[in-house]
Short mmCIF file of C-alpha atoms and ligand atoms in Angstrom, two decimals:
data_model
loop_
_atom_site.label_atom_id
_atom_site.label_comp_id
_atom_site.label_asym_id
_atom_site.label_seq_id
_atom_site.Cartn_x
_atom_site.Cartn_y
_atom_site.Cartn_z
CA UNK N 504 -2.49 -40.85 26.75
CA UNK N 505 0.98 -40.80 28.08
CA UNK N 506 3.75 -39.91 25.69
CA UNK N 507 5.20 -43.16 25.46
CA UNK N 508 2.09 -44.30 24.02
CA UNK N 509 2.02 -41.86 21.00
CA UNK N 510 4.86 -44.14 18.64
CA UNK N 511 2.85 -47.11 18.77
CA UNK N 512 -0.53 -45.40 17.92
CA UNK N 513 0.76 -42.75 15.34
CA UNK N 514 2.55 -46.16 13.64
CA UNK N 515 -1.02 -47.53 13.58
CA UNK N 516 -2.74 -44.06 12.30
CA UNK N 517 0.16 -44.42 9.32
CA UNK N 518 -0.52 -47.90 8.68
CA UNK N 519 -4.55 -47.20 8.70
CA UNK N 520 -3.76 -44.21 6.13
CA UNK N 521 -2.63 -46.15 3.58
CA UNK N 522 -4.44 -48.71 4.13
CA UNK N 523 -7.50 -46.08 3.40
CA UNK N 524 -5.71 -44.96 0.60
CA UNK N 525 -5.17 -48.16 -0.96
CA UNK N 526 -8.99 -48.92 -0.66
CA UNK N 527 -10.93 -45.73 -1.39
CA UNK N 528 -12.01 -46.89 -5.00
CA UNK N 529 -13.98 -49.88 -2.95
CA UNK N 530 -16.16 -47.10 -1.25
CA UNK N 531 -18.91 -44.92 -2.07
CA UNK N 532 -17.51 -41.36 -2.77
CA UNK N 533 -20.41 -39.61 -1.30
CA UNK N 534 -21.38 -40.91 2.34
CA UNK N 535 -24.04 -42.74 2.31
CA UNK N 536 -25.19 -41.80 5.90
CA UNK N 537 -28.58 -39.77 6.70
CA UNK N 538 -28.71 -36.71 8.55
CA UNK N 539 -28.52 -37.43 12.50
CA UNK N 540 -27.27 -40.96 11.98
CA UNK N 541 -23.66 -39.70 13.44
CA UNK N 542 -24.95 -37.50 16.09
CA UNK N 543 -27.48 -40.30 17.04
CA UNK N 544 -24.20 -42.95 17.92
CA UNK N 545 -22.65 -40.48 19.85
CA UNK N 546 -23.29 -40.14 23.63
CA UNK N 547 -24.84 -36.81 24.77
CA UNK N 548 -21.58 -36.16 26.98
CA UNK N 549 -17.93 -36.26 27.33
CA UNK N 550 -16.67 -39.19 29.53
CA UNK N 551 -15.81 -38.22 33.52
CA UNK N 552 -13.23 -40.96 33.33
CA UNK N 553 -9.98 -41.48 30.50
CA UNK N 554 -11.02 -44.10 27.72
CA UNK N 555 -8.26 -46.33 26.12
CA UNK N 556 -7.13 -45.42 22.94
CA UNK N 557 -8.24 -48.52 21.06
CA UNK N 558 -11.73 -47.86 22.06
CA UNK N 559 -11.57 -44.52 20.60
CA UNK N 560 -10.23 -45.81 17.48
CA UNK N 561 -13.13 -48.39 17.20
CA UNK N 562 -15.55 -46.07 17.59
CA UNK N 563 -14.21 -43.24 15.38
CA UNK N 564 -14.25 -46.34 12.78
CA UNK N 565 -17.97 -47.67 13.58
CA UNK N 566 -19.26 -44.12 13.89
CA UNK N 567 -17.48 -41.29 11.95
CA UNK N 568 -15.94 -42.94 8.85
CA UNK N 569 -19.36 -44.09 7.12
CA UNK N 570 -20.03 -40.02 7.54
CA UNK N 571 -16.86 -39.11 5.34
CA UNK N 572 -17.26 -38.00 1.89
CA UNK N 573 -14.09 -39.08 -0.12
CA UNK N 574 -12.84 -35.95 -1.19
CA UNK N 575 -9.25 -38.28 -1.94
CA UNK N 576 -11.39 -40.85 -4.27
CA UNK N 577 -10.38 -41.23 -7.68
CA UNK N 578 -13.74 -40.89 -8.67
CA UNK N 579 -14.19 -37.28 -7.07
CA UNK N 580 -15.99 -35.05 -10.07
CA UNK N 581 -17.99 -32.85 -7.73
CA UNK N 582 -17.05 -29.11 -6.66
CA UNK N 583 -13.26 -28.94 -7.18
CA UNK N 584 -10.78 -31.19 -5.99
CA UNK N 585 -9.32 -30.60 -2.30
CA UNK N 586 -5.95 -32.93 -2.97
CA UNK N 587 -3.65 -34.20 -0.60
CA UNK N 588 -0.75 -35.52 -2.00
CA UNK N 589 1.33 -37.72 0.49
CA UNK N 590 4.51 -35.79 0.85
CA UNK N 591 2.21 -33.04 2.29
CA UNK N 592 0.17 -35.35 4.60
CA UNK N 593 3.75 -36.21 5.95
CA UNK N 594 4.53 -32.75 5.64
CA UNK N 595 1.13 -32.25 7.86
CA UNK N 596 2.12 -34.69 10.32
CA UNK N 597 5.74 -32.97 11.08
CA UNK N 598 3.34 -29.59 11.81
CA UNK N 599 1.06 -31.34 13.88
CA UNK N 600 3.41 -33.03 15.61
CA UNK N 601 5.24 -29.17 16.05
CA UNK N 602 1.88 -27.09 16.28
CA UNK N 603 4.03 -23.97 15.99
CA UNK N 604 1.79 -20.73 16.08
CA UNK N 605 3.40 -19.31 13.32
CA UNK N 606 2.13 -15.38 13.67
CA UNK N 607 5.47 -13.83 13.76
CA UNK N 608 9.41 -13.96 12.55
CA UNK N 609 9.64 -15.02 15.77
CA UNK N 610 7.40 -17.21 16.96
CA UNK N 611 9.43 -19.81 14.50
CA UNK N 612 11.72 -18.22 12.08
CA UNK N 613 12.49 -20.55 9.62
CA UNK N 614 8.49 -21.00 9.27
CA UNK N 615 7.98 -17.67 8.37
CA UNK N 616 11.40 -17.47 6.12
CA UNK N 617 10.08 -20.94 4.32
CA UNK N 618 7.01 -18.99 3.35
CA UNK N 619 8.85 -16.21 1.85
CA UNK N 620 10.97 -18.51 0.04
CA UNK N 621 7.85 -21.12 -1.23
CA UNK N 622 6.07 -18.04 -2.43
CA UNK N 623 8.94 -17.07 -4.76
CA UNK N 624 9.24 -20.44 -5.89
CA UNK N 625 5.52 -20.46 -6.57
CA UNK N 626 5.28 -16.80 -8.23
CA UNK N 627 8.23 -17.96 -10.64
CA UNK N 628 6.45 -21.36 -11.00
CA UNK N 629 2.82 -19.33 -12.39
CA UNK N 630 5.34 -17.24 -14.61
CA UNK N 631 4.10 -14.09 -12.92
CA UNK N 632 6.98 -11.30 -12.31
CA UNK N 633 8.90 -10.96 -9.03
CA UNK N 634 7.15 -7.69 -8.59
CA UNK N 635 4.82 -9.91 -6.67
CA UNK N 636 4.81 -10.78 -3.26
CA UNK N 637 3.52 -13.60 -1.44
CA UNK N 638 1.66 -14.78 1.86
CA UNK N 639 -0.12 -17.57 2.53
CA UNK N 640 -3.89 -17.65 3.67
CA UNK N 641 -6.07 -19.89 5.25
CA UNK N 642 -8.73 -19.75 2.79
CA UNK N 643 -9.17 -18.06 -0.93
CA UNK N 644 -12.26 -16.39 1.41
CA UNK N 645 -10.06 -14.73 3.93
CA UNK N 646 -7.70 -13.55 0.62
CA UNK N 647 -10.65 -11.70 -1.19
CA UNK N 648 -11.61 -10.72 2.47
CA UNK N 649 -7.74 -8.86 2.67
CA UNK N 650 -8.02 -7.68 -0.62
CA UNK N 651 -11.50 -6.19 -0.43
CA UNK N 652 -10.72 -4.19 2.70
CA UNK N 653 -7.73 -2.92 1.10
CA UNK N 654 -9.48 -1.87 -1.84
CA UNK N 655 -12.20 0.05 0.79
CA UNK N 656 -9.32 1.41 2.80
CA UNK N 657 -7.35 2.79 -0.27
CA UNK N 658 -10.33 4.24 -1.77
CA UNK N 659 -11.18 6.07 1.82
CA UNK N 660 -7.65 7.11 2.18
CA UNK N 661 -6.89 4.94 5.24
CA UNK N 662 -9.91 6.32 7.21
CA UNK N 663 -11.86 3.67 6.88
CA UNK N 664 -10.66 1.53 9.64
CA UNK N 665 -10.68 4.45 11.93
CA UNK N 666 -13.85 6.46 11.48
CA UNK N 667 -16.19 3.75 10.33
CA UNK N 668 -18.03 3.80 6.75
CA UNK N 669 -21.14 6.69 7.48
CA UNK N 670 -20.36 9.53 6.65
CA UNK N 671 -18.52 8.44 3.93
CA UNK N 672 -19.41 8.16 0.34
CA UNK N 673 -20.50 5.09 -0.23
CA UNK N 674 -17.73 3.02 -2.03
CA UNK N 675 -18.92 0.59 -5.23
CA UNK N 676 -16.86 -2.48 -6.14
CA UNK N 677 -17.41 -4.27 -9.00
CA UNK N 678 -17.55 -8.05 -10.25
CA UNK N 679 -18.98 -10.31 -13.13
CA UNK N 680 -22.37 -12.47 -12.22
CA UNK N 681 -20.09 -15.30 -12.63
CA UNK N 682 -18.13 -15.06 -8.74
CA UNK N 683 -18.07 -17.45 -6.01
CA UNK N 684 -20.09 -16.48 -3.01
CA UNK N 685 -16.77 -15.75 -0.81
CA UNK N 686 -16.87 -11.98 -2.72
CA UNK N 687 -20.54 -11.05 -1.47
CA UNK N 688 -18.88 -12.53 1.66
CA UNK N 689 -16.27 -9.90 1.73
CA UNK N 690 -18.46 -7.80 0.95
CA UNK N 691 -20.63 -7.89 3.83
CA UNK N 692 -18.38 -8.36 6.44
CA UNK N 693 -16.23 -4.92 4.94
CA UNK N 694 -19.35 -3.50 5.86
CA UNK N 695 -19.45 -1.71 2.08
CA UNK N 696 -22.93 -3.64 1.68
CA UNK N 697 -23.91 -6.42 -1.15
CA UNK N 698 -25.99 -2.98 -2.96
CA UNK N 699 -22.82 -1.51 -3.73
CA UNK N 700 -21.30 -4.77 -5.17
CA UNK N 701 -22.34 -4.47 -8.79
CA UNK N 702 -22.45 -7.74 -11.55
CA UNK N 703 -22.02 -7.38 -14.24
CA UNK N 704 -23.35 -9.19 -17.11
CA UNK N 705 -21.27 -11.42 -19.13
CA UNK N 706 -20.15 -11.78 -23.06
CA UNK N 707 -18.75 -15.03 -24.93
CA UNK N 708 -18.48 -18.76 -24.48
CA UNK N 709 -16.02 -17.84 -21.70
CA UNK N 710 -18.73 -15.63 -20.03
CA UNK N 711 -16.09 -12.58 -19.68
CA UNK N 712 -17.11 -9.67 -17.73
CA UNK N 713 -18.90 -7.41 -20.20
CA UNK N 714 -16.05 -4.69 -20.09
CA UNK N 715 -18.01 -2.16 -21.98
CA UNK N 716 -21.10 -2.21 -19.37
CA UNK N 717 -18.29 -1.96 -16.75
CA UNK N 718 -16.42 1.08 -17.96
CA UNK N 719 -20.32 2.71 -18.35
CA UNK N 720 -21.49 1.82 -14.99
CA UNK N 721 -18.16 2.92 -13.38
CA UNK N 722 -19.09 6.50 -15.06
CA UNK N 723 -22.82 6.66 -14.11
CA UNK N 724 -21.58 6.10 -10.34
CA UNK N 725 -18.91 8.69 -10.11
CA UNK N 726 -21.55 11.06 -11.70
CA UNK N 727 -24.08 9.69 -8.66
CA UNK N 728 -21.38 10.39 -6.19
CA UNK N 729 -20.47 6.97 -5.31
CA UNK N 730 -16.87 6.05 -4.80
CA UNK N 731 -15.40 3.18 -6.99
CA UNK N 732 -13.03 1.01 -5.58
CA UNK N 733 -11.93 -1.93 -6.89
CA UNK N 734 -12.63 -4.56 -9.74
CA UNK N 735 -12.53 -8.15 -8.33
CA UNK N 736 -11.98 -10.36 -11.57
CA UNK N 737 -11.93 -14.37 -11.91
CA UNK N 738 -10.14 -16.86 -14.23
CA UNK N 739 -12.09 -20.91 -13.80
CA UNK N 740 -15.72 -19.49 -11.61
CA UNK N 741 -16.83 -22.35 -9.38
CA UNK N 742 -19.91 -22.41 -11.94
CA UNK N 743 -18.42 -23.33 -14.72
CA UNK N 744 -15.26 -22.08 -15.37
CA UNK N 745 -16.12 -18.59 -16.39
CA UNK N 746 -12.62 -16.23 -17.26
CA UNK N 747 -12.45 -12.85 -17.36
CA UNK N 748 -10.56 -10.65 -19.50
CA UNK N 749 -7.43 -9.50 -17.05
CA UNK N 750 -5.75 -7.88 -19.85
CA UNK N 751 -9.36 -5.79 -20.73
CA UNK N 752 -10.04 -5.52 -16.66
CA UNK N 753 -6.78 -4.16 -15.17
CA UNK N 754 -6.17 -1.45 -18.47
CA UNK N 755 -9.63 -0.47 -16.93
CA UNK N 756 -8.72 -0.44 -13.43
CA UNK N 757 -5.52 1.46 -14.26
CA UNK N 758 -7.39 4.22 -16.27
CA UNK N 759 -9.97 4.43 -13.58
CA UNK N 760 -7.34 4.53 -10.42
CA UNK N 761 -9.21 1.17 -8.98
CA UNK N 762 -7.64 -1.49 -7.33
CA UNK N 763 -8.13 -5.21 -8.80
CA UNK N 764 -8.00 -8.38 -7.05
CA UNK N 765 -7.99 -11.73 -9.32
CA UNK N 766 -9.84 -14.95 -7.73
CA UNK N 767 -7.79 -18.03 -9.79
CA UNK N 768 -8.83 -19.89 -6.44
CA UNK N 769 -9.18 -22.95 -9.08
CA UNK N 770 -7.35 -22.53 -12.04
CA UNK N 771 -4.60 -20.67 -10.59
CA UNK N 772 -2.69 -24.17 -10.23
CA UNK N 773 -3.35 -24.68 -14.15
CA UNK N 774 -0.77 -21.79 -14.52
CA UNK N 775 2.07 -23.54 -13.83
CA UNK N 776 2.09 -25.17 -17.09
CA UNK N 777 2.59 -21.99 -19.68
CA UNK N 778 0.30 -23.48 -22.25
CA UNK N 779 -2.66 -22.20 -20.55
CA UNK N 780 -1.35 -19.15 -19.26
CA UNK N 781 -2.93 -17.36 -22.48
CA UNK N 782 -6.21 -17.93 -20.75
CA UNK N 783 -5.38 -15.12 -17.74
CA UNK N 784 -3.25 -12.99 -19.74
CA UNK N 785 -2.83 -8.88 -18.24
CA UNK N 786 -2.68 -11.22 -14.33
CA UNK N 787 0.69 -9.78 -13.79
CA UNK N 788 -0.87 -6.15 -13.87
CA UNK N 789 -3.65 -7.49 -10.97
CA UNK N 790 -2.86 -5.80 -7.66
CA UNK N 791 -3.87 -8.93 -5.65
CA UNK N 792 -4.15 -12.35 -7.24
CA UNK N 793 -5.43 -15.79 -4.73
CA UNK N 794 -5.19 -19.51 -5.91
CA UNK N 795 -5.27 -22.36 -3.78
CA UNK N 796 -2.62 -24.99 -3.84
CA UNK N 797 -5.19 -27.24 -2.26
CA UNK N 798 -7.78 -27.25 -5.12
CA UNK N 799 -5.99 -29.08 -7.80
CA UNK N 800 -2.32 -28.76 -6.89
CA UNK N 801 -1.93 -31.56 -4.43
CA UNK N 802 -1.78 -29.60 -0.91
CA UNK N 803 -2.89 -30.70 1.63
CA UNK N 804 -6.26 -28.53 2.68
CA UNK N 805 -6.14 -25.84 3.86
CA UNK N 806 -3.80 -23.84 1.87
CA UNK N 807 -4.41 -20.34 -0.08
CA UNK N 808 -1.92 -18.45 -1.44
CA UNK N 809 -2.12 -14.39 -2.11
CA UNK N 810 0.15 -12.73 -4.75
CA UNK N 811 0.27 -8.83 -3.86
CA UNK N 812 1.93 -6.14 -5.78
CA UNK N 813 2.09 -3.51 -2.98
CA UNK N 814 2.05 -5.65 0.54
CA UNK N 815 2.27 -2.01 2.54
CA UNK N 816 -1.07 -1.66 1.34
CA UNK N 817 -2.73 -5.05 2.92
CA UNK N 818 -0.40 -4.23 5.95
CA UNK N 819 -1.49 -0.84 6.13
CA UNK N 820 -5.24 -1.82 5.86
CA UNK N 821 -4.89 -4.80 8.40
CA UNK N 822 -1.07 -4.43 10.65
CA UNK N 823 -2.15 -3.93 14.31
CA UNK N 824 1.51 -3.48 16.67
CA UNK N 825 0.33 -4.07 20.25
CA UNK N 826 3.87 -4.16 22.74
CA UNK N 827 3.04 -7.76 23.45
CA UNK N 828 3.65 -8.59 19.56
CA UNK N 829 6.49 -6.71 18.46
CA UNK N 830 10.24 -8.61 17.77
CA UNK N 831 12.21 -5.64 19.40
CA UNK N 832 15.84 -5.95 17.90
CA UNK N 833 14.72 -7.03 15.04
CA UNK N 834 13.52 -4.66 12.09
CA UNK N 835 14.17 -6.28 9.05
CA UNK N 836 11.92 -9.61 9.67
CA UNK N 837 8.39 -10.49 8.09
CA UNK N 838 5.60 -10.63 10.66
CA UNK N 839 3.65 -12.47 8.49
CA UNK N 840 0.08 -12.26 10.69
CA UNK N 841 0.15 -8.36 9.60
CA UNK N 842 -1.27 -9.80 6.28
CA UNK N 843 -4.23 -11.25 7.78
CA UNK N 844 -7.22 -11.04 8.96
CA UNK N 845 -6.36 -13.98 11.94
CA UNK N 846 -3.32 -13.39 14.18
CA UNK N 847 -2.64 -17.17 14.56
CA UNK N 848 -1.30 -19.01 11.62
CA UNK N 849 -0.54 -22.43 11.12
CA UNK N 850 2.77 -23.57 9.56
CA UNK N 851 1.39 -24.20 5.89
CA UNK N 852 4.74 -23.20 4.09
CA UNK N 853 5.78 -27.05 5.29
CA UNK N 854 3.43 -28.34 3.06
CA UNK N 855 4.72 -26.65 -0.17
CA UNK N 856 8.25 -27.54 0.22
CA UNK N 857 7.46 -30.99 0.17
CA UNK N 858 5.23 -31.26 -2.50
CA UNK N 859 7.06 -29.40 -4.96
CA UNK N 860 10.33 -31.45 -3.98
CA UNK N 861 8.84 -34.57 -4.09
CA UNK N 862 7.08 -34.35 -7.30
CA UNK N 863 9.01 -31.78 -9.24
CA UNK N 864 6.63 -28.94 -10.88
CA UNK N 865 6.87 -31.04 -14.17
CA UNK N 866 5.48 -33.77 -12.30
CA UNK N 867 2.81 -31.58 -11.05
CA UNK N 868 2.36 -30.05 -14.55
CA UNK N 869 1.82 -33.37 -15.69
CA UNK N 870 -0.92 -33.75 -13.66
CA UNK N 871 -2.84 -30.87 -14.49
CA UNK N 872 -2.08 -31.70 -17.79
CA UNK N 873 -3.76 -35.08 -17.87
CA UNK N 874 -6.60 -34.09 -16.27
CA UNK N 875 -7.27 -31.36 -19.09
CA UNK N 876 -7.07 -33.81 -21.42
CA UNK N 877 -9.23 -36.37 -20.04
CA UNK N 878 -11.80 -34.23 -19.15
CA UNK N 879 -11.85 -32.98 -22.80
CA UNK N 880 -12.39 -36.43 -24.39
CA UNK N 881 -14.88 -37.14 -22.13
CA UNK N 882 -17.10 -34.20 -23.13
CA UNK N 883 -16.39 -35.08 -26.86
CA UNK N 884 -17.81 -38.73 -25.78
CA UNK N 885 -20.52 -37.56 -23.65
CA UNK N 886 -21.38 -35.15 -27.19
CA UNK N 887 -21.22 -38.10 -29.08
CA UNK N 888 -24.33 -39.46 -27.29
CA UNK N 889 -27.59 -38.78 -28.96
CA UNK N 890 -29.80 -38.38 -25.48
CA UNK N 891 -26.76 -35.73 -23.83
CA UNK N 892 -25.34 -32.39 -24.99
CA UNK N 893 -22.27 -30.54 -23.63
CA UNK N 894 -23.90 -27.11 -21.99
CA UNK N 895 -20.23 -25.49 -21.39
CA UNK N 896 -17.34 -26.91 -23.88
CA UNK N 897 -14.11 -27.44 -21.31
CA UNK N 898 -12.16 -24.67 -19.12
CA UNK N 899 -9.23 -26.84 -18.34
CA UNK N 900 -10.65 -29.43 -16.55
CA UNK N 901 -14.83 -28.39 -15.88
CA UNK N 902 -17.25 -28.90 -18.18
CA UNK N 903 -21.28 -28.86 -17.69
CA UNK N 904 -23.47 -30.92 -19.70
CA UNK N 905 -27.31 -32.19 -19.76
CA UNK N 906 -28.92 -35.38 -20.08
CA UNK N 907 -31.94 -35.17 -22.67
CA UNK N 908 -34.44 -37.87 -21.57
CA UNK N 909 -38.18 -36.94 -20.89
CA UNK N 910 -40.16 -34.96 -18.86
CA UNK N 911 -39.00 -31.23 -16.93
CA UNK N 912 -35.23 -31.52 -17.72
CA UNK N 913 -34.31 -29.35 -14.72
CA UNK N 914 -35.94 -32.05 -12.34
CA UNK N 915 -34.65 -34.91 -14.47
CA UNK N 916 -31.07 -33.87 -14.45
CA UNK N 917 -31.27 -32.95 -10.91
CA UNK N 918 -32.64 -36.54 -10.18
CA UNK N 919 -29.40 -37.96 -12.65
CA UNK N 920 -27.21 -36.45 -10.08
CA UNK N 921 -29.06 -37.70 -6.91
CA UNK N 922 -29.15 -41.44 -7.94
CA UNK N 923 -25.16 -41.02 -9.03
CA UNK N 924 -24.21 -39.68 -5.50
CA UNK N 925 -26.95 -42.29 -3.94
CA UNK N 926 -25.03 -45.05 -6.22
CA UNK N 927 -21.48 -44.19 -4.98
CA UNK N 928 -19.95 -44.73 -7.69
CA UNK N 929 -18.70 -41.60 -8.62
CA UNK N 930 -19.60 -38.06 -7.40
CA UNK N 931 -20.98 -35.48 -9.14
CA UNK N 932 -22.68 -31.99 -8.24
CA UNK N 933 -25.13 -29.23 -10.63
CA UNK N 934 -25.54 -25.61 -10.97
CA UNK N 935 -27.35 -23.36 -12.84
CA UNK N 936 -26.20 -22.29 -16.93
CA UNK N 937 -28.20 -19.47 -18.37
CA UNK N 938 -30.90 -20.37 -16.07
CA UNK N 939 -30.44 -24.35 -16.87
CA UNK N 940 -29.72 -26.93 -14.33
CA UNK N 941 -26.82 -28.50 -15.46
CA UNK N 942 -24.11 -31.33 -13.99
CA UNK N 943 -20.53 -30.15 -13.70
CA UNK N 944 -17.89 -32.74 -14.53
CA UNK N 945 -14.27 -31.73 -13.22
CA UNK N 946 -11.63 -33.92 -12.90
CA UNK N 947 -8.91 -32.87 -10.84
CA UNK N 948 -8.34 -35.48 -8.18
CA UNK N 949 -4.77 -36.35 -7.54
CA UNK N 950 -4.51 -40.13 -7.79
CA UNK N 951 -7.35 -39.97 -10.61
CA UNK N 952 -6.93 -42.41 -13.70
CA UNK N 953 -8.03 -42.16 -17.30
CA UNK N 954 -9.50 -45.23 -16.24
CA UNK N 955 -11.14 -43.31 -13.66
CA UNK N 956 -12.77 -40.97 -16.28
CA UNK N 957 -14.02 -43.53 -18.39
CA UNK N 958 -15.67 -45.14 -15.81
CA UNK N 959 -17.57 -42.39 -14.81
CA UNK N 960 -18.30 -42.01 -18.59
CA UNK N 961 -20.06 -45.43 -18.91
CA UNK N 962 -22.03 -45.07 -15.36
CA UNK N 963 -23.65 -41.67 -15.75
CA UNK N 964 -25.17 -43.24 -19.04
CA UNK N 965 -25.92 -46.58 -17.40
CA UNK N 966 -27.66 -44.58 -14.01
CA UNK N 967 -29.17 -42.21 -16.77
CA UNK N 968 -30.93 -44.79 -18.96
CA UNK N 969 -32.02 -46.68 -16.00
CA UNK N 970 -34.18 -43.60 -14.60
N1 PLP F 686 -13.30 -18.81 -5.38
C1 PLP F 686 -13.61 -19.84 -6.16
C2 PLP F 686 -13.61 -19.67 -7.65
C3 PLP F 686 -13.96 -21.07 -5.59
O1 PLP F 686 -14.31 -22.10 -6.38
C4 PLP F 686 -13.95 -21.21 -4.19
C5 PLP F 686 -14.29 -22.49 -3.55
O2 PLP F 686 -14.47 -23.50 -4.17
C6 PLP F 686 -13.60 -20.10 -3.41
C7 PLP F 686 -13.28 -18.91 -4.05
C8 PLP F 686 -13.57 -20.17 -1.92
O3 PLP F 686 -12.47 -20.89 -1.50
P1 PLP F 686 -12.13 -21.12 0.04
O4 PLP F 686 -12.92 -22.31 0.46
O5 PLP F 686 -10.66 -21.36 0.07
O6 PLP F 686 -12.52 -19.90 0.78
#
């Protein structure tokens, strides 16, 4: 394609977005396809000779779209949402159009002085104190990742990175049985080993870390010779919702020297509106804190942002200055890949600017706050049924409930979710409660109606009674 093609076709990509947009509630939120229909239409190599555009577009019709999952339906309960408001798809388009590698001052200032200002607006916006400050990752995953090698690297005194971990003592870091999968993650790949990540049980109908079995185990492994390092603490679990107590965790970490990283990947958006801030009071004593504006914000995916109270620390644990990367003349700028695990960065700050602008943080507030309340009256509905119960009351938006029809009521709500997902309709997924298999309802997608909600209400009892 010559560049005198690209107006007419990116007009057409525009015009095909919206139109997508404007008809996702007329298709099935889950594909539909089976596994090797895709790879089975495509050819088993790459053309020798250039194709024209249009055919392309056909074919990326005909043989990829049936294999999308509509993550931007209405109807999207499953997981948690991964939004893309329009201002930052447009916002998106402007960086792709760019594709600035954003890895230092620079390598394209005003990216990298965007992203210092977003993150203020942002830390200001949760109500957390401007002791923090910000960075943007590509993933709440590569966040914990930064935040669990600085807890390993503070605890070893900076050695870490230099002499490897044998030899040392071997360093404990501690969690509730509630976390997301990315902290054993970190864990592994810091090389500190999933044995010396320790879960703790939890306590209350917000399943709270267990803060008394934590302050005992942190005891019985100093007395074993281990070396604590760091508390890693969530507020909304992928589960179902689970929230610590940050106030309880951090006087903890501060009495014990550890360092504590908060994963509000979730419901870290929800704290923009103060009303719920109760819910992760004590965050502004966290040493690291991750949410991701992607989730139920509105940005565009992929975008993660990291809260730090000490950034020498992550820069000290992760800042590599080869000659070829240094901005000589230039002292006082941010080299924002010294935060990071990658050196290469995309330009997400883009993204942020235009969706608070174009919404307002009210009108994003307003959001959040909707969807809260929606999902709460659906629950009370869905309690109001004589053949359902609500397993987990609402966390903002997620709640977990059970259908009570006959037989093994594992299997049967595990087949409930199947033939929703196989129906299209809406889209739903499960997990485990106390050893129950239960169905997680969230709502949190960005163009999603009350209408939406009560929709979904009356077709998970319609697909239920029809099993
Ligand atoms: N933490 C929580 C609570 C999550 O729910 C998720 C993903 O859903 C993650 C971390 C991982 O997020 P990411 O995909 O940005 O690595």
């Amino acid at each position: 394609m010559q560049w005198n093609e690209f107006e007419e076709w990116s007009q057409k990509m525009a015009t095909w977005a919206a139109d997508y947009h404007r008809t996702l509630r007329d298709r099935p939120v889950r594909s539909q396809v089976s596994p090797g229909d895709t790879l089975a239409l495509l050819p088993d190599r790459a053309p020798n000779d250039a194709e024209p555009m249009k055919d392309i577009i056909d074919d990326f019709e005909r043989i990829v779209m049936p294999g999308i999952t509509h993550w931007q339906h209405p109807r999207f309960f499953a997981y948690f949402p991964s939004n893309a408001a329009p201002p930052s798809i447009l916002a998106e388009q402007i960086v792709s159009a760019i594709s600035a590698q954003c890895m230092l001052w620079q390598t394209s200032p005003s990216a990298t002085e965007l992203e210092t200002r977003m993150l203020e607006w942002i830390c200001e916006g949760l109500g957390l104190p401007d002791a923090f400050t910000g960075v943007i990752q590509d993933s709440a995953s590569s966040a914990t990742l930064a935040a669990v090698l600085t807890m390993r690297e503070r605890a070893l005194n900076w050695q870490g990175n230099q002499q490897g971990l044998s030899g040392q003592k071997a360093i404990r870091i501690y969690c509730s049985d509630q976390v997301h999968t990315s902290i054993d993650r970190a864990i592994w790949v810091s090389g500190i080993g999933q044995d010396n990540l320790i879960k703790l049980p939890t306590t209350g109908p917000r399943k709270s870390i267990d803060i008394n079995a934590l302050k005992a185990v942190i005891a019985k492994d100093r007395a074993a010779g281990y070396l604590p390092a760091g508390i890693i603490a969530v507020t909304g679990s992928t589960g179902m919702g689970a929230c610590d107590d940050i106030q309880a965790v951090t006087e903890l970490a501060a009495a014990e020297g550890l360092f504590t990283h908060l994963d509000a990947a979730w419901a870290g958006s929800a704290m923009f509106c103060p009303e719920f801030r109760e819910i992760w009071a004590g965050a502004e004593n966290c040493d690291s804190i991750v949410f991701n504006p992607h989730k139920w914000l509105g940005a565009q995916f992929d975008c993660s942002v990291q809260f730090l109270r000490d950034p020498d620390a992550l820069r000290q644990t992760l800042a590599i200055r080869p000659e070829y990367l240094k901005t000589h003349g230039q002292q006082e700028v941010t080299d924002y890949s010294e935060w990071s695990v990658p050196l290469g960065r995309r330009f997400r700050a883009l993204k942020l600017w235009f969706l608070m602008r174009a919404y307002g943080l009210d009108g994003l507030r307003m959001r959040m706050r909707n969807h809260v309340a929606w999902a709460q009256k659906l629950a009370t509905r869905i309690a109001a049924e004589p053949d359902f119960e609500i397993v987990t009351d609402p966390i903002f938006s997620l709640f977990t409930f059970r259908y009570l029809g006959d037989g093994d009521l594992d299997d049967l709500n595990q087949r409930l979710v199947d033939h929703l997902n196989d129906d299209g309709r809406i889209y739903l997924t499960q997990t485990f409660v106390d050893g129950k298999k239960v169905i997680r309802f969230q709502v949190g997608q960005f163009d999603c109606t009350e209408d939406d909600v009560s929709f979904a209400f009356d077709t998970i009892l319609q697909v239920a009674r029809a099993l």
